[in-house]
Amino acid sequence: MGRFSDSISRVYLLAKQGQWSVFLPALLVFYSFIKEIKVADPFLYKYQSEFQNLTAATLNGEIYPYFAYACLIATVPIFLFTDIFLYKPTMYLEVLGQLAYRFALVFRNDVLSQQIGHALWGISTASDVGCYSYIYGIFEKDQYRKITSWSRAAIMSGRTGGYILAQFLILAHIGNYKTLNEITFYILCAAVVFCFLLPRVSWRQVVANIGIEQSKKKSHKIYAPLPTSFREYVLYRLRKLKSDFVTIYSNTFILKWSFWWAMAVCMFLQVNLYAQTLLGQVQVKDDNPLNGFADAAYTFIATVFILLTYSFPINWDKWGEIVLVMISTLDAVFLALFSQTNSVYLMYFCYIFYRSFYQVMVTIAQWNIARKMVTDSYGLVFGVDYFIALVMQSLLTVIVTDTRGLGMQVRDAFLVYAGLHALISLLFSVSIVYSIISYYRNKGKVMPSRQTTVKSARSASTRKLSESAKKVSMAQEPTELSVTTIAGQLDNVDIHSTTSERGNAESISIASELNFNTDDDFESDEDDFMTTKSSAMAAFFSTSFNKM
C-alpha cells in the first residue's frame, strides 16, 4: 500500500511540475482503452427493436439519418476552430456528446429522444478530429507510427474486451440488452474523468514552437511578429488557415491518401450504421446472436495487423496505391456477399474482415498523411477530410436510405456500397497505370543511347579545348608555355565524368516512387519536406469512430 501511495505522489509531483511527457503515452493509451469499451454496440439493434419497440423502418428512415446530418453540420465549425482553441474543448465535446447519446438510449424510449441522441452522437463523431490532431502535436514525426499503432491497438483492445463481455453476459443470461447499455453509460462517465485529467495546451508553448521552426528554416523570408496574447494567437491562426490549406493539399501524396481516407470513412460509416439491421433480418428471434464474438474477432484481428504494420515497415510511397487497390477490391467483394447471403456465419465472416481491413488501412492512411504535413494545422487537414467524407455520406443517406429519397431496402443499399468500393479500386488502378506509363515515357526521354552520350562528351571536350586555345592565344606567353597550358587543360577534360554527371541528372528526374528496382524505407523522402512541431502539449488520440 505504501508503494502505491508513493507512486501516486510521484505522478502528482511530476504533473504539478508540468512533466507530463514522462507518463503521457501511458495515459493516452489507457484513455484510448477505457473510452472504447462499448459493451452495448454489438446488440444495439436488438435493444432498440426489442426493448424500445422501434421498427426497422423507423430506425433506418427516421432516426439513423439524424446522425449523418448532425455530423456534417458540426464538422465545419469543428475543423475551423479545433487548432485555434487548442484541441481540449473539442475533446470534451466528443466525450460529452457520446455520454448524452448513451443517456438517451438508457433512459428514454420515444422517437424524438432517439433523434436528439443520434444527433448528439453525430456531433461527438465530428469532434474526433480534436483527438486526431492532439496526438500528432505532442510527439515528433519519427514517433507517429509508434504512437498511432499503440493508440489504435488500445482502442481495439478496449472494444475487444467490451464485446467479449457483452457476449458473455448475453449467453450466460446474467443481464439483458438494457444492462449492456447501462454498463456502457457508466464506463463513459469514467472516461469523462480521464478526459479532464489530460493536460491542457498552452498557446504560449505553441507560439514558442512556431518561433523555433521559423529559426530553422533556411529562408530570407521576413515573418510577421509572433503573437504576444491569446487574442493575437487566435487572429494569427485564422490568417494561416488559407495558406495552410493550399500548402497541405498541394502535396499530391497527401491528396491521394486523403481522398482514399474520405471515401473509406464514408463507406464505413454507412456500413456500420446499417450492418446490424441486415444481420437482424437473418437472425431468428429466439437464437442467441453471436454479434459480440464477431465484433471482438474483428477488433482482435485488426489489433494484430496494426502492430504488424509497425513491426514491418513498408515503403508506402512506392506500394501504397497497389495496397489500396487490393483492399478496396476485397471490401467490395465482402460487402456484396454480406448483402446477398442468408447464412449468418458467412455474414459474420465478411463483416469481420471488412472491418479489420478498414481499421488497419485507416491507421496507415492517418500517419501517412501526418508524416507529410508541412504545417501544424492537423485539425484542419483531418477536419477537411472528414467533412468531405460526411458530405458524401449525407448524399448517400438522402439518395439511398432516407424515406425522402429512394428509400432502398437494406440489402439493395449494401450492393450500392459494394459498387462504390469497386469504384475506388478502379480509380486507383487507373492512377497506377498512368504512373507506370508516365514512368516509361520519361525513362525513354531521359536515358540517351551510349553513342549519343559519348558524342556529347566529345563535343564538350572539344568546346573546352577550343576555349583553352583561345585563352592561350590571347595571353602574352612564350609558345612553350602555351603548349603546356593547353596540355593541362586537356588533362582536366574527363569524358567519363561528363557522362556520369548527365546520367545522374537524368536519374533524378524519375520519380522515386516509380523506381521499382529499389526498396527504400518508407520514410526515405521525409527530409524533403519542411517539418514543424504541432502546437499541442497534451492529450489524446481517439481515432476510431464510435459508430465504426
XYZ file of C-alpha atoms in Angstrom:
548
model
C 0.000 0.000 0.000
C 2.906 2.270 0.807
C 4.454 1.718 -2.628
C 1.158 2.542 -4.293
C 0.898 5.789 -2.323
C 4.479 6.678 -3.252
C 3.713 6.069 -6.927
C 0.628 8.276 -6.792
C 2.615 11.006 -5.038
C 5.356 10.870 -7.660
C 2.839 11.078 -10.506
C 1.167 14.052 -8.834
C 4.533 15.785 -8.352
C 5.502 15.267 -11.981
C 2.135 16.571 -13.143
C 2.424 19.586 -10.862
C 5.842 20.365 -12.325
C 4.436 20.093 -15.846
C 6.478 16.993 -16.713
C 3.589 15.268 -18.465
C 5.833 13.724 -21.093
C 7.090 11.184 -18.544
C 3.816 9.297 -18.391
C 1.681 10.895 -21.109
C 1.967 7.957 -23.574
C 0.653 5.574 -20.906
C -2.179 7.956 -20.051
C -3.111 8.286 -23.708
C -3.138 4.541 -24.194
C -5.272 3.946 -21.093
C -7.709 6.685 -22.069
C -7.936 5.191 -25.555
C -8.703 1.841 -23.967
C -11.372 2.865 -21.461
C -13.381 5.184 -23.694
C -13.794 2.475 -26.311
C -15.283 -0.184 -24.034
C -18.645 -0.060 -25.820
C -20.357 -3.101 -24.321
C -23.740 -2.241 -25.884
C -22.655 -1.854 -29.511
C -22.901 -5.499 -30.717
C -26.571 -5.709 -29.723
C -27.697 -2.132 -30.280
C -30.268 -3.002 -32.946
C -31.636 -5.809 -30.775
C -32.029 -3.380 -27.885
C -33.731 -0.721 -29.987
C -36.143 -3.151 -31.623
C -36.991 -5.375 -28.644
C -36.741 -3.009 -25.646
C -37.550 0.339 -27.236
C -40.082 -1.160 -29.689
C -38.684 0.753 -32.658
C -39.237 -0.842 -36.062
C -36.535 -1.260 -38.694
C -38.327 1.236 -40.946
C -38.404 3.836 -38.154
C -34.746 3.333 -37.305
C -33.451 3.357 -40.891
C -35.641 6.131 -42.239
C -36.389 8.428 -39.283
C -33.670 8.051 -36.622
C -30.347 6.970 -38.151
C -30.236 9.808 -40.756
C -30.019 12.371 -37.933
C -26.569 11.046 -37.119
C -25.248 11.763 -40.621
C -26.832 15.209 -40.888
C -25.699 16.408 -37.440
C -22.196 15.099 -38.046
C -21.967 17.006 -41.323
C -23.225 20.286 -39.864
C -20.926 20.098 -36.827
C -17.811 19.278 -38.823
C -17.373 22.735 -40.382
C -17.007 24.787 -37.168
C -15.048 21.979 -35.544
C -12.322 21.744 -38.187
C -12.129 25.536 -38.395
C -11.676 26.109 -34.675
C -10.034 22.923 -33.340
C -6.487 24.228 -33.901
C -7.430 27.706 -32.727
C -8.867 26.579 -29.403
C -6.086 24.053 -28.839
C -7.949 20.747 -29.046
C -9.123 20.232 -25.465
C -12.611 21.797 -25.919
C -13.160 19.567 -28.951
C -12.207 16.532 -26.890
C -14.736 17.468 -24.227
C -17.377 17.852 -26.910
C -16.638 14.362 -28.182
C -16.876 12.508 -24.889
C -19.845 14.512 -23.559
C -21.751 14.030 -26.817
C -21.175 10.297 -26.569
C -22.377 10.327 -22.958
C -25.570 12.207 -23.897
C -26.247 9.683 -26.672
C -25.959 6.772 -24.237
C -28.194 8.611 -21.764
C -30.939 8.842 -24.402
C -30.614 5.120 -25.105
C -30.834 4.082 -21.455
C -33.400 6.478 -20.016
C -35.616 7.472 -22.984
C -37.617 5.398 -25.500
C -39.567 7.858 -27.673
C -38.621 8.654 -31.261
C -37.834 12.331 -30.619
C -35.364 11.489 -27.835
C -33.632 8.957 -30.073
C -33.385 11.507 -32.871
C -31.782 14.003 -30.483
C -29.495 11.282 -29.134
C -28.319 10.310 -32.612
C -27.753 13.972 -33.478
C -25.513 14.307 -30.399
C -23.769 11.117 -31.449
C -23.066 12.772 -34.800
C -21.596 15.842 -33.091
C -19.439 13.542 -30.965
C -18.164 11.794 -34.071
C -17.316 15.078 -35.784
C -15.312 16.042 -32.697
C -12.926 13.114 -33.183
C -10.646 15.398 -35.200
C -9.575 17.111 -31.979
C -8.085 13.879 -30.732
C -6.512 13.100 -34.109
C -4.726 16.415 -34.044
C -3.752 16.202 -30.405
C -1.535 13.151 -30.660
C 0.366 14.490 -33.663
C 1.018 17.710 -31.844
C 2.596 16.098 -28.798
C 5.073 13.743 -30.407
C 7.780 14.115 -33.028
C 7.239 12.868 -36.574
C 9.527 9.888 -36.092
C 7.185 8.680 -33.328
C 3.958 8.945 -35.321
C 3.906 5.309 -36.408
C 4.633 4.012 -32.925
C 2.158 6.183 -31.019
C -0.546 5.771 -33.647
C -0.137 1.997 -33.542
C -0.206 1.894 -29.739
C -3.266 4.115 -29.524
C -5.128 2.205 -32.207
C -4.203 -1.085 -30.548
C -5.529 0.258 -27.230
C -8.781 1.277 -28.918
C -9.143 -2.142 -30.497
C -8.298 -3.845 -27.201
C -10.945 -1.829 -25.361
C -13.524 -2.769 -27.935
C -12.487 -6.411 -27.919
C -12.859 -6.608 -24.144
C -16.225 -4.842 -24.239
C -17.601 -7.056 -26.989
C -16.486 -10.276 -25.304
C -18.023 -9.107 -22.037
C -21.290 -8.335 -23.840
C -21.407 -11.770 -25.459
C -20.642 -13.493 -22.153
C -23.404 -11.614 -20.323
C -25.961 -12.489 -23.004
C -25.029 -16.165 -23.329
C -24.886 -16.623 -19.546
C -28.201 -14.759 -19.146
C -26.613 -12.569 -16.472
C -28.124 -9.449 -17.980
C -30.231 -8.279 -20.897
C -29.666 -5.789 -23.700
C -30.571 -2.869 -21.458
C -27.950 -3.992 -18.938
C -25.313 -3.663 -21.647
C -26.343 -0.068 -22.361
C -26.272 0.803 -18.660
C -22.731 -0.582 -18.307
C -21.599 1.416 -21.331
C -23.110 4.599 -19.885
C -21.270 4.284 -16.568
C -17.956 3.445 -18.239
C -18.289 6.625 -20.291
C -18.786 8.572 -17.068
C -15.334 7.346 -16.011
C -13.933 8.292 -19.433
C -15.100 11.878 -18.886
C -12.993 11.993 -15.708
C -9.875 10.802 -17.548
C -10.500 13.325 -20.311
C -10.484 16.025 -17.649
C -7.136 14.721 -16.315
C -5.401 15.116 -19.654
C -3.215 18.250 -19.662
C -4.405 21.322 -21.486
C -2.463 23.013 -24.255
C -0.792 26.376 -23.692
C -0.903 28.891 -26.525
C 2.455 30.230 -25.302
C 4.069 26.866 -25.969
C 2.502 26.844 -29.417
C 3.968 30.268 -30.191
C 7.366 29.163 -28.877
C 7.301 26.142 -31.197
C 6.401 28.360 -34.151
C 9.377 30.601 -33.377
C 11.738 27.636 -33.164
C 10.588 26.279 -36.516
C 10.927 29.672 -38.194
C 14.504 29.939 -36.971
C 15.306 26.535 -38.511
C 14.093 27.470 -41.982
C 16.819 28.383 -44.457
C 14.926 31.285 -45.927
C 15.304 35.041 -46.233
C 11.560 35.450 -45.808
C 10.514 38.068 -43.268
C 7.914 36.609 -40.919
C 5.138 38.518 -39.208
C 5.675 39.232 -35.494
C 4.682 36.315 -33.280
C 1.560 36.657 -31.096
C 2.021 38.006 -27.591
C -1.521 37.342 -26.323
C -4.208 34.721 -26.831
C -6.266 37.177 -28.889
C -3.323 37.753 -31.223
C -2.776 33.994 -31.378
C -6.391 33.418 -32.491
C -6.058 36.059 -35.216
C -2.721 34.559 -36.272
C -4.271 31.096 -36.716
C -7.240 32.481 -38.623
C -4.895 34.193 -41.077
C -2.969 30.949 -41.538
C -5.997 28.828 -42.460
C -5.962 29.681 -46.151
C -2.209 29.397 -46.652
C -2.061 26.134 -44.693
C -4.907 24.685 -46.748
C -3.142 25.492 -50.024
C 0.199 24.193 -48.739
C -1.224 20.909 -47.460
C -3.319 19.988 -50.473
C -0.647 21.000 -52.973
C 1.133 17.817 -51.895
C -0.099 15.060 -54.224
C 0.834 12.367 -51.698
C -1.449 13.906 -49.056
C -4.136 14.467 -51.688
C -4.094 10.806 -52.712
C -4.289 9.397 -49.196
C -6.852 11.996 -48.120
C -9.123 11.018 -50.998
C -8.962 7.342 -50.086
C -9.403 8.148 -46.377
C -12.536 10.230 -47.048
C -14.093 7.625 -49.337
C -13.312 4.759 -46.962
C -14.698 6.608 -43.937
C -17.877 7.481 -45.837
C -18.489 3.857 -46.811
C -17.587 2.548 -43.389
C -19.950 4.875 -41.540
C -22.839 3.715 -43.704
C -21.946 0.045 -43.337
C -21.543 0.336 -39.587
C -24.824 2.195 -39.211
C -26.920 -0.394 -41.039
C -24.996 -3.670 -40.596
C -26.940 -4.803 -37.539
C -30.222 -4.118 -39.318
C -29.202 -6.522 -42.078
C -27.975 -9.104 -39.572
C -31.258 -8.799 -37.678
C -33.198 -9.808 -40.795
C -31.313 -13.104 -40.970
C -31.111 -13.971 -37.280
C -34.055 -15.888 -35.848
C -35.565 -14.101 -32.872
C -35.062 -16.946 -30.402
C -31.452 -17.568 -31.459
C -28.536 -16.472 -29.303
C -26.817 -13.993 -31.644
C -23.027 -14.028 -31.735
C -22.624 -10.362 -32.617
C -20.330 -9.832 -29.633
C -17.916 -12.525 -30.771
C -17.967 -11.130 -34.320
C -17.091 -7.634 -33.124
C -14.443 -8.998 -30.761
C -12.923 -11.013 -33.601
C -12.550 -8.028 -35.909
C -11.020 -5.841 -33.193
C -8.548 -8.573 -32.243
C -7.524 -9.229 -35.857
C -7.209 -5.502 -36.513
C -5.025 -5.076 -33.416
C -2.647 -7.816 -34.566
C -2.429 -6.418 -38.100
C -1.850 -2.876 -36.846
C 1.039 -3.980 -34.631
C 2.493 -5.989 -37.518
C 2.442 -2.969 -39.819
C 4.526 -1.137 -37.221
C 6.969 -4.051 -36.899
C 7.492 -4.444 -40.665
C 7.985 -1.031 -42.302
C 6.733 -0.738 -45.875
C 7.590 1.893 -48.450
C 4.091 3.356 -48.791
C 5.332 5.925 -51.307
C 6.015 3.048 -53.664
C 3.460 0.373 -52.797
C 0.639 2.438 -51.295
C -1.632 2.625 -54.344
C -1.310 -1.096 -55.049
C -2.326 -1.949 -51.484
C -5.269 0.456 -51.680
C -6.494 -1.237 -54.864
C -6.242 -4.694 -53.289
C -8.022 -3.708 -50.066
C -10.777 -1.787 -51.870
C -11.409 -4.760 -54.168
C -11.663 -7.157 -51.225
C -14.002 -4.739 -49.444
C -16.292 -4.688 -52.482
C -16.397 -8.497 -52.549
C -17.094 -8.746 -48.811
C -19.951 -6.234 -48.948
C -21.525 -7.899 -51.988
C -21.515 -11.276 -50.216
C -22.706 -9.703 -46.970
C -25.701 -8.148 -48.703
C -26.875 -11.221 -50.628
C -26.254 -14.269 -48.448
C -28.734 -15.754 -45.990
C -26.041 -17.561 -43.996
C -25.396 -15.683 -40.778
C -21.937 -17.264 -40.462
C -20.866 -16.092 -43.921
C -22.192 -12.658 -42.986
C -20.089 -12.719 -39.821
C -17.013 -13.686 -41.875
C -17.483 -10.807 -44.331
C -18.280 -8.381 -41.519
C -15.170 -9.320 -39.517
C -12.694 -8.962 -42.365
C -14.266 -5.843 -43.844
C -13.972 -4.039 -40.529
C -10.482 -5.435 -39.852
C -9.111 -4.204 -43.177
C -10.703 -0.826 -42.623
C -9.151 -0.313 -39.183
C -5.702 -1.273 -40.433
C -5.776 0.850 -43.573
C -7.292 3.917 -41.929
C -4.469 3.780 -39.363
C -1.877 3.599 -42.134
C -3.553 6.401 -44.085
C -3.669 8.544 -40.976
C 0.017 8.520 -40.136
C 0.985 8.680 -43.832
C -0.913 11.958 -44.056
C 0.533 13.218 -40.776
C 4.168 12.445 -41.643
C 3.931 14.505 -44.840
C 2.412 17.533 -43.126
C 4.384 20.740 -43.655
C 2.318 22.846 -41.254
C 0.974 22.346 -37.750
C -2.721 22.506 -38.777
C -3.533 18.858 -38.110
C -7.080 19.709 -37.098
C -7.566 21.432 -40.451
C -6.449 18.551 -42.666
C -8.286 15.812 -40.764
C -11.310 18.061 -40.400
C -11.466 18.808 -44.127
C -11.038 15.127 -44.988
C -13.739 14.162 -42.535
C -16.032 16.893 -43.820
C -15.684 15.534 -47.356
C -16.469 12.038 -46.055
C -19.579 13.311 -44.298
C -20.775 15.235 -47.351
C -20.583 12.015 -49.342
C -22.268 10.068 -46.534
C -25.098 12.588 -46.304
C -25.640 12.374 -50.061
C -25.731 8.586 -49.813
C -28.193 8.793 -46.941
C -30.509 11.176 -48.798
C -30.376 9.241 -52.064
C -30.185 5.620 -50.893
C -31.746 5.094 -47.454
C -33.784 8.145 -46.463
C -37.549 7.749 -46.955
C -37.488 11.128 -48.723
C -35.091 9.666 -51.299
C -35.072 6.223 -52.900
C -35.684 4.548 -49.544
C -33.886 1.363 -50.630
C -34.124 -1.836 -48.669
C -31.006 -2.538 -46.648
C -29.814 -5.381 -48.926
C -30.011 -3.189 -52.021
C -28.253 -0.367 -50.184
C -25.314 -2.654 -49.356
C -24.966 -3.536 -53.032
C -24.569 0.192 -53.704
C -21.832 0.388 -51.050
C -20.055 -2.589 -52.625
C -20.188 -0.888 -56.020
C -18.675 2.295 -54.599
C -15.752 0.327 -53.135
C -15.235 -1.191 -56.582
C -15.209 2.352 -57.997
C -12.471 3.352 -55.526
C -10.424 0.352 -56.659
C -10.926 1.293 -60.312
C -9.842 4.902 -59.777
C -6.603 3.908 -58.073
C -5.968 1.239 -60.721
C -6.182 3.949 -63.385
C -3.760 6.049 -61.326
C -1.282 3.160 -61.171
C -1.480 2.539 -64.930
C -0.992 6.254 -65.616
C 2.038 6.362 -63.299
C 3.626 3.338 -64.991
C 3.067 4.770 -68.486
C 4.481 8.134 -67.412
C 7.489 6.411 -65.869
C 8.428 4.544 -69.053
C 7.805 7.599 -71.214
C 10.101 9.705 -69.051
C 12.624 6.895 -68.966
C 12.712 6.822 -72.763
C 13.171 10.577 -72.957
C 15.893 10.971 -70.354
C 18.012 7.855 -70.995
C 20.147 8.597 -74.122
C 21.956 5.895 -76.037
C 25.617 5.177 -75.323
C 26.635 6.555 -78.712
C 24.787 9.812 -78.125
C 26.330 10.131 -74.673
C 29.867 9.632 -75.983
C 29.286 12.136 -78.777
C 28.015 14.677 -76.275
C 31.052 14.101 -74.094
C 33.390 14.544 -77.048
C 31.625 17.733 -78.065
C 32.036 19.043 -74.539
C 35.736 18.139 -74.638
C 36.169 19.914 -77.977
C 34.482 23.045 -76.647
C 36.738 23.073 -73.593
C 39.822 22.608 -75.799
C 38.750 25.433 -78.107
C 38.152 27.763 -75.185
C 41.576 26.897 -73.751
C 43.262 27.577 -77.078
C 41.606 30.965 -77.362
C 42.734 31.918 -73.881
C 46.297 30.827 -74.639
C 46.450 32.714 -77.942
C 45.406 35.902 -76.179
C 47.992 35.552 -73.446
C 51.455 37.203 -73.681
C 53.298 33.920 -73.061
C 56.025 32.013 -74.942
C 54.935 29.242 -77.277
C 56.360 26.532 -74.993
C 54.294 27.790 -72.072
C 51.150 27.899 -74.227
C 51.562 24.235 -75.183
C 51.987 23.336 -71.547
C 48.854 25.240 -70.634
C 46.857 23.513 -73.352
C 48.063 20.113 -72.143
C 46.966 20.981 -68.619
C 43.537 21.935 -69.870
C 43.284 18.639 -71.753
C 44.116 16.724 -68.594
C 41.170 18.366 -66.858
C 38.710 17.162 -69.503
C 37.072 13.934 -68.261
C 34.707 12.305 -70.689
C 33.542 9.756 -68.122
C 32.727 12.365 -65.521
C 30.657 14.246 -68.078
C 28.720 11.111 -68.875
C 28.249 10.325 -65.204
C 27.002 13.787 -64.403
C 24.499 13.626 -67.244
C 23.283 10.222 -66.082
C 22.892 11.412 -62.507
C 20.936 14.462 -63.548
C 18.634 12.355 -65.668
C 18.036 9.760 -62.996
C 16.906 12.429 -60.588
C 14.076 13.383 -62.913
C 12.463 9.952 -62.478
C 10.030 9.888 -59.575
C 11.398 7.788 -56.720
C 8.059 6.132 -56.071
C 8.100 4.740 -59.624
C 11.553 3.191 -59.296
C 10.551 -0.399 -58.588
C 14.151 -1.599 -58.635
C 14.720 -0.317 -55.133
C 13.030 -0.889 -51.815
C 13.925 2.122 -49.741
C 12.478 2.673 -46.333
C 9.077 4.250 -46.481
C 10.297 7.377 -44.694
C 13.204 7.961 -47.022
C 11.746 11.110 -48.531
C 10.682 12.820 -45.379
C 13.718 15.069 -45.309
C 12.422 16.756 -48.461
C 9.614 18.256 -46.503
C 9.784 21.087 -44.036
C 8.724 19.668 -40.689
C 7.024 21.515 -37.909
C 6.046 20.501 -34.436
C 2.388 20.987 -33.688
C 1.151 23.431 -31.152
C -0.071 20.860 -28.721
C 1.463 19.954 -25.368
C -1.030 17.307 -24.372
C -3.770 14.906 -24.950
C -5.346 12.010 -26.580
C -5.782 10.355 -29.858
C -9.149 8.600 -30.094
C -9.002 7.558 -33.664
C -11.755 5.056 -34.173
C -15.178 6.459 -34.688
C -17.572 5.321 -32.026
C -20.010 4.158 -34.571
C -17.457 2.406 -36.627
